[in-house]
Structures are given as C-alpha cells and as structure tokens.
Short mmCIF file of C-alpha atoms in Angstrom, two decimals:
data_model
loop_
_atom_site.label_atom_id
_atom_site.label_comp_id
_atom_site.label_asym_id
_atom_site.label_seq_id
_atom_site.Cartn_x
_atom_site.Cartn_y
_atom_site.Cartn_z
CA UNK V 399 -162.85 -70.65 75.43
CA UNK V 400 -165.02 -70.22 72.37
CA UNK V 401 -164.16 -67.15 70.31
CA UNK V 402 -166.70 -65.73 67.88
CA UNK V 403 -165.07 -63.75 65.06
CA UNK V 404 -167.28 -60.84 63.97
CA UNK V 405 -166.38 -58.34 61.26
CA UNK V 406 -168.02 -55.05 60.29
CA UNK V 407 -167.74 -53.81 56.71
CA UNK V 408 -169.31 -50.44 55.95
CA UNK V 409 -170.19 -49.91 52.30
CA UNK V 410 -171.01 -46.28 51.43
CA UNK V 411 -173.15 -46.01 54.56
CA UNK V 412 -175.13 -42.77 54.58
CA UNK V 413 -175.09 -41.27 58.06
CA UNK V 414 -173.60 -38.58 60.25
CA UNK V 415 -170.10 -38.40 61.72
CA UNK V 416 -167.76 -41.37 61.63
CA UNK V 417 -165.84 -40.12 58.58
CA UNK V 418 -163.25 -37.45 57.84
CA UNK V 419 -164.85 -36.22 54.61
CA UNK V 420 -167.77 -34.17 55.89
CA UNK V 421 -170.74 -32.44 54.22
CA UNK V 422 -173.10 -29.66 55.25
CA UNK V 423 -176.31 -31.58 54.56
CA UNK V 424 -177.45 -35.17 54.23
CA UNK V 425 -178.35 -34.42 50.60
CA UNK V 426 -174.77 -33.39 49.85
CA UNK V 427 -173.48 -36.51 51.52
CA UNK V 428 -175.89 -38.73 49.58
CA UNK V 429 -174.79 -37.15 46.30
CA UNK V 430 -171.13 -37.75 47.21
CA UNK V 431 -171.52 -41.35 48.37
CA UNK V 432 -173.93 -42.43 45.67
CA UNK V 433 -172.19 -40.81 42.72
CA UNK V 434 -172.35 -43.52 40.04
CA UNK V 435 -168.69 -43.35 39.07
CA UNK V 436 -167.58 -43.46 42.70
CA UNK V 437 -169.82 -46.46 43.44
CA UNK V 438 -168.46 -48.30 40.40
CA UNK V 439 -164.90 -47.79 41.62
CA UNK V 440 -165.73 -48.76 45.19
CA UNK V 441 -167.42 -51.98 44.08
CA UNK V 442 -164.48 -52.88 41.86
CA UNK V 443 -162.00 -52.50 44.74
CA UNK V 444 -164.33 -54.40 47.08
CA UNK V 445 -164.56 -57.31 44.63
CA UNK V 446 -160.89 -57.40 43.75
CA UNK V 447 -159.13 -56.36 46.97
CA UNK V 448 -161.36 -57.19 49.94
CA UNK V 449 -163.50 -60.16 49.01
CA UNK V 450 -160.95 -62.67 47.64
CA UNK V 451 -159.12 -63.15 50.93
CA UNK V 452 -162.32 -63.34 52.94
CA UNK V 453 -163.78 -65.98 50.63
CA UNK V 454 -160.57 -68.02 50.95
CA UNK V 455 -160.24 -67.98 54.75
CA UNK V 456 -158.71 -71.20 56.03
CA UNK V 457 -161.05 -70.97 59.02
CA UNK V 458 -164.53 -70.22 57.60
CA UNK V 459 -166.16 -69.83 61.02
CA UNK V 460 -166.78 -66.09 61.14
CA UNK V 461 -169.52 -63.54 60.51
CA UNK V 462 -169.11 -60.51 58.24
CA UNK V 463 -171.70 -57.76 58.57
CA UNK V 464 -172.24 -55.77 55.37
CA UNK V 465 -173.54 -52.42 56.59
CA UNK V 466 -175.13 -49.96 54.20
CA UNK V 467 -178.24 -47.83 53.80
CA UNK V 468 -181.64 -49.06 52.59
CA UNK V 469 -181.46 -46.65 49.64
CA UNK V 470 -178.09 -47.79 48.29
CA UNK V 471 -178.56 -47.50 44.51
CA UNK V 472 -178.90 -50.47 42.24
CA UNK V 473 -177.30 -52.63 41.11
CA UNK V 474 -175.18 -52.54 44.28
CA UNK V 475 -177.90 -53.32 46.79
CA UNK V 476 -178.92 -56.37 44.77
CA UNK V 477 -175.28 -57.42 44.48
CA UNK V 478 -174.94 -57.33 48.25
CA UNK V 479 -178.05 -59.46 48.61
CA UNK V 480 -176.60 -61.93 46.11
CA UNK V 481 -173.34 -61.99 48.06
CA UNK V 482 -175.17 -63.12 51.20
CA UNK V 483 -176.54 -66.05 49.20
CA UNK V 484 -173.14 -67.30 48.05
CA UNK V 485 -171.07 -66.32 51.12
CA UNK V 486 -172.38 -68.12 54.22
CA UNK V 487 -170.57 -65.72 56.55
CA UNK V 488 -172.15 -62.54 55.12
CA UNK V 489 -175.06 -60.75 56.79
CA UNK V 490 -176.65 -57.66 55.24
CA UNK V 491 -177.72 -54.86 57.60
CA UNK V 492 -179.62 -51.93 56.09
CA UNK V 493 -179.30 -49.11 58.62
CA UNK V 494 -181.25 -45.88 58.01
CA UNK V 495 -179.23 -42.66 58.32
CA UNK V 496 -178.31 -42.01 61.95
CA UNK V 497 -176.54 -38.91 63.22
CA UNK V 498 -174.38 -40.82 65.71
CA UNK V 499 -172.18 -43.20 63.76
CA UNK V 500 -171.31 -45.38 66.75
CA UNK V 501 -174.99 -45.98 67.41
CA UNK V 502 -175.44 -46.99 63.77
CA UNK V 503 -172.53 -49.44 63.93
CA UNK V 504 -173.86 -50.95 67.15
CA UNK V 505 -177.30 -51.34 65.57
CA UNK V 506 -175.65 -53.31 62.76
CA UNK V 507 -173.48 -55.56 64.94
CA UNK V 508 -175.63 -56.19 68.03
CA UNK V 509 -178.07 -58.65 66.37
CA UNK V 510 -175.16 -60.88 65.37
CA UNK V 511 -173.42 -61.26 68.72
CA UNK V 512 -173.42 -64.90 69.82
CA UNK V 513 -174.15 -64.62 73.51
CA UNK V 514 -173.11 -68.20 74.15
CA UNK V 515 -169.56 -67.34 73.04
CA UNK V 516 -166.97 -66.67 75.72
CA UNK V 517 -165.27 -63.92 73.75
CA UNK V 518 -166.09 -61.95 70.59
CA UNK V 519 -163.18 -61.06 68.33
CA UNK V 520 -164.34 -57.88 66.59
CA UNK V 521 -162.63 -56.67 63.46
CA UNK V 522 -163.19 -53.73 61.15
CA UNK V 523 -163.05 -54.63 57.48
CA UNK V 524 -162.89 -51.55 55.28
CA UNK V 525 -164.29 -52.21 51.83
CA UNK V 526 -160.99 -51.50 50.06
CA UNK V 527 -158.51 -53.19 52.43
CA UNK V 528 -157.74 -56.89 52.85
CA UNK V 529 -156.69 -59.50 55.38
CA UNK V 530 -154.65 -62.61 54.67
CA UNK V 531 -156.38 -65.94 54.15
CA UNK V 532 -155.34 -67.21 57.61
CA UNK V 533 -156.37 -64.09 59.54
CA UNK V 534 -159.46 -65.65 61.14
CA UNK V 535 -157.55 -68.83 62.03
CA UNK V 536 -154.69 -66.93 63.64
CA UNK V 537 -156.87 -64.41 65.45
CA UNK V 538 -158.79 -67.26 67.07
CA UNK V 539 -155.75 -69.42 67.84
CA UNK V 540 -153.57 -66.57 69.13
CA UNK V 541 -156.24 -65.57 71.62
CA UNK V 542 -155.48 -68.77 73.53
CA UNK V 543 -151.97 -67.47 74.19
CA UNK V 544 -153.20 -63.94 74.98
CA UNK V 545 -156.08 -64.98 77.23
CA UNK V 546 -154.32 -64.16 80.55
CA UNK V 547 -153.80 -60.60 79.31
CA UNK V 548 -157.45 -60.36 78.22
CA UNK V 549 -158.65 -61.46 81.65
CA UNK V 550 -157.07 -58.44 83.32
CA UNK V 551 -159.66 -56.04 81.85
CA UNK V 552 -161.85 -58.25 79.66
CA UNK V 553 -160.66 -56.12 76.77
CA UNK V 554 -157.70 -56.81 74.50
CA UNK V 555 -156.35 -55.82 71.10
CA UNK V 556 -154.14 -57.97 68.88
CA UNK V 557 -152.29 -56.16 66.12
CA UNK V 558 -150.85 -58.01 63.13
CA UNK V 559 -148.53 -55.19 62.16
CA UNK V 560 -146.76 -56.47 59.02
CA UNK V 561 -148.49 -55.67 55.76
CA UNK V 562 -148.40 -54.16 52.31
CA UNK V 563 -149.55 -50.69 51.29
CA UNK V 564 -150.89 -50.45 47.74
CA UNK V 565 -151.16 -46.96 46.29
CA UNK V 566 -153.31 -46.43 43.21
CA UNK V 567 -153.02 -43.39 40.94
CA UNK V 568 -153.40 -42.76 37.23
CA UNK V 569 -149.90 -44.23 36.80
CA UNK V 570 -150.90 -47.62 38.21
CA UNK V 571 -150.41 -49.34 41.59
CA UNK V 572 -147.27 -49.04 43.69
CA UNK V 573 -146.48 -51.57 46.46
CA UNK V 574 -144.76 -50.61 49.70
CA UNK V 575 -144.02 -53.06 52.54
CA UNK V 576 -144.90 -51.42 55.86
CA UNK V 577 -145.06 -52.16 59.54
CA UNK V 578 -148.07 -50.13 60.73
CA UNK V 579 -149.07 -49.87 64.36
CA UNK V 580 -152.75 -50.75 64.81
CA UNK V 581 -153.84 -50.33 61.23
CA UNK V 582 -157.56 -50.90 60.81
CA UNK V 583 -156.96 -54.07 58.77
CA UNK V 584 -155.52 -56.97 60.73
CA UNK V 585 -156.47 -55.55 64.13
CA UNK V 586 -158.71 -57.62 66.42
CA UNK V 587 -160.54 -56.28 69.46
CA UNK V 588 -161.58 -59.00 71.90
CA UNK V 589 -164.60 -58.17 74.07
CA UNK V 590 -167.12 -60.13 76.13
CA UNK V 591 -170.45 -60.75 74.40
CA UNK V 592 -172.26 -58.36 76.77
CA UNK V 593 -169.92 -55.41 76.11
CA UNK V 594 -172.55 -53.49 74.09
CA UNK V 595 -169.81 -52.08 71.92
CA UNK V 596 -168.75 -52.45 68.30
CA UNK V 597 -165.21 -52.38 66.97
CA UNK V 598 -165.82 -48.76 65.95
CA UNK V 599 -166.08 -47.67 69.59
CA UNK V 600 -162.31 -48.04 69.84
CA UNK V 601 -160.45 -45.84 67.31
CA UNK V 602 -157.57 -47.93 66.05
CA UNK V 603 -155.00 -45.11 66.12
CA UNK V 604 -155.42 -44.62 69.89
CA UNK V 605 -156.61 -48.04 70.99
CA UNK V 606 -153.92 -48.20 73.67
CA UNK V 607 -155.97 -45.72 75.70
CA UNK V 608 -158.80 -48.24 75.94
CA UNK V 609 -157.18 -51.63 76.55
CA UNK V 610 -153.97 -53.63 76.74
CA UNK V 611 -152.67 -54.97 73.46
CA UNK V 612 -150.24 -57.35 71.79
CA UNK V 613 -148.35 -56.90 68.54
CA UNK V 614 -147.60 -59.97 66.40
CA UNK V 615 -145.38 -58.89 63.49
CA UNK V 616 -144.33 -62.20 61.97
CA UNK V 617 -146.67 -62.71 59.02
CA UNK V 618 -147.76 -60.42 56.20
CA UNK V 619 -151.34 -60.14 57.37
CA UNK V 620 -152.98 -57.07 55.82
CA UNK V 621 -153.22 -54.90 52.72
CA UNK V 622 -153.88 -51.19 53.12
CA UNK V 623 -155.16 -49.93 49.78
CA UNK V 624 -154.82 -46.21 49.07
CA UNK V 625 -156.99 -44.89 46.27
CA UNK V 626 -158.75 -41.72 45.18
CA UNK V 627 -161.90 -42.50 47.18
CA UNK V 628 -160.30 -43.14 50.59
CA UNK V 629 -161.91 -41.30 53.47
CA UNK V 630 -158.52 -40.29 54.89
CA UNK V 631 -155.80 -42.03 52.90
CA UNK V 632 -153.26 -41.74 55.72
CA UNK V 633 -150.96 -44.76 55.97
CA UNK V 634 -150.54 -44.61 59.74
CA UNK V 635 -147.60 -44.70 62.12
CA UNK V 636 -144.91 -47.19 61.23
CA UNK V 637 -141.89 -47.84 59.04
CA UNK V 638 -140.82 -49.90 56.02
CA UNK V 639 -139.67 -53.50 56.12
CA UNK V 640 -137.29 -55.00 53.59
CA UNK V 641 -138.74 -57.20 50.90
CA UNK V 642 -138.15 -58.31 47.35
CA UNK V 643 -140.22 -56.23 44.90
CA UNK V 644 -140.15 -59.09 42.40
CA UNK V 645 -142.17 -61.15 44.90
CA UNK V 646 -145.04 -58.72 45.48
CA UNK V 647 -147.27 -60.17 42.78
CA UNK V 648 -146.80 -63.74 44.03
CA UNK V 649 -147.14 -62.71 47.68
CA UNK V 650 -150.40 -60.84 47.05
CA UNK V 651 -151.81 -63.81 45.16
CA UNK V 652 -150.70 -66.35 47.76
CA UNK V 653 -151.64 -64.50 50.95
CA UNK V 654 -154.63 -62.42 49.79
CA UNK V 655 -155.78 -63.90 46.45
CA UNK V 656 -155.22 -60.41 44.99
CA UNK V 657 -154.09 -60.09 41.37
CA UNK V 658 -151.80 -57.08 41.15
CA UNK V 659 -152.02 -56.83 37.36
CA UNK V 660 -155.81 -56.46 37.58
CA UNK V 661 -155.53 -53.61 40.08
CA UNK V 662 -152.78 -51.92 38.10
CA UNK V 663 -154.79 -51.93 34.89
CA UNK V 664 -157.91 -50.68 36.69
CA UNK V 665 -156.02 -47.81 38.31
CA UNK V 666 -154.75 -46.71 34.91
CA UNK V 667 -158.24 -47.01 33.42
CA UNK V 668 -159.81 -44.98 36.25
CA UNK V 669 -157.05 -42.41 35.62
CA UNK V 670 -157.44 -40.62 38.96
CA UNK V 671 -154.78 -38.83 41.00
CA UNK V 672 -154.30 -39.26 44.72
CA UNK V 673 -157.18 -38.02 46.86
CA UNK V 674 -157.31 -34.40 47.97
CA UNK V 675 -156.67 -35.21 51.63
CA UNK V 676 -154.08 -33.54 53.92
CA UNK V 677 -152.26 -36.80 54.70
CA UNK V 678 -153.11 -38.96 51.68
CA UNK V 679 -150.33 -41.47 51.17
CA UNK V 680 -148.33 -40.26 54.19
#
C-alpha cells in the first residue's frame, strides 16, 4: 500500500478556538500572536528546533503544510515563502481567520491530500517541537506491520513514545528524557484519503477514544520543547527513562540536528521565565 505522509505546522495562525490561551476579541488575539518580540522568539525556535530534523529526513517523500494567516507580519511571511522555495516538501497555506479551528485546519490540509494514495499518514508538527531524522521513514515502514490493525476501522494511530523534553527558562535549557503517551510530536494518524479530516480532528491526549493504536517505544523519536510562548506547556502523561546526561548534546545533534548550546545561549539571552500556565512544565 502507498502511504502519503502529510504534516500540518501551524505558525501563529490567527483564528478562533483551537488553543488554550484565549482572548476576548480578534484584535486582542492579533496583538498577542503578532507581538514582534514573540514572533522573533517563535521563528528562532522554529529554525533551530523544528526545521533541522525535517530538512534531514532520511525519507524525503512527505508534504509539510505551513499554515498561517495572510496578514502574518514581515519579515516572517516572506521567510515562509522563501522556505517553500528551498524545501521541496513545504507548502504554504494562508488561511483567513476562521472561528472554527478544525474547519481552518481542514481547509489547509484538504488541497494536499493525494487521492491516489491508499493511506494518508497525518502528523501534527508544532513549530517548536521536533521529530527525529528517520521519523518519516519509520512511520511509512511501520505501517506495513500495523496494516491489519488499520483495516479493522480504517483509522489507526502509531505513537513513538520515547523522547526528550527540553525546558527553556532564563537559566538556560534543561533536558529530561521522557516516555510520553501520545505526545503531539512523533504521533501518526493513518486515515483513508477520503476521510475529510485533518490530524487536528483527533486530540492527541484522548486519541484512544477515536481509533485503535500502537505504541513503539524503541527509538528516541521526538523533542518536546517547553518555552515561555507555549500554548499549554504541559508535558503530558508519562514517566522518565534512564539516560546519560553527558550524551544529550550528541544525541540531539545526531537524531534531530539540534545544537543544544545554541538553544541554551538563546534561552539565556531571551531571559524569560516559564510561561504563566497552570500545568507548564508538569
């Protein structure tokens, strides 16, 4: 079976619902999302946490939708356009503000569904998290083993549950190895091409209510990056795994092309505490 791998990355999308930080008016939300200092931080994390692993995928056959609003301030809108020119997998979707966030996400993803594929492997790529360089390869290859389970309901999730949590504050970046059940990063939702759903239709923290799933914990497959501008900042259900702290820098470079020293220096320069969220870092 041919599996299309399709990712959705939302970058400061201005719309209703879909987020935990809420605002009374669209003007308040625009001011929050488009604050120049916030946008500068978000772009830095996107460039230094998210993009390196995607650009280094061992299987380059995937599509990444970059979803934002048509009024995203410069220079960031131009930078996204430039990214689509140098990254063959990137597609820019400028979605006007929509009250229903799921409708907005579907509007961004639907034009990129390959209807001649047998299965679409949807994944959510937050703009400050990362997946390992072999994520696309493994998600496509592992489906072959999981196919009988998928055929029961024509829906299936595959959770790569071993990862690293990076926590940025004014003191620098801390690294914590974690097993997290159905974290947003490293979670694939396999659907038929005619499902008329996006990955966002299935909240990752309760995905078991929507479909059967498999957990593959062997490899370090994701980075969950906690920083001042997270929408929630909650780590998610799970527990630590034992690792060698002296290896974190090499592991991040090898598996994600992330340079820990660069993030650590940036966190100190930004000099921001943890976000004011009820479960930030928990």
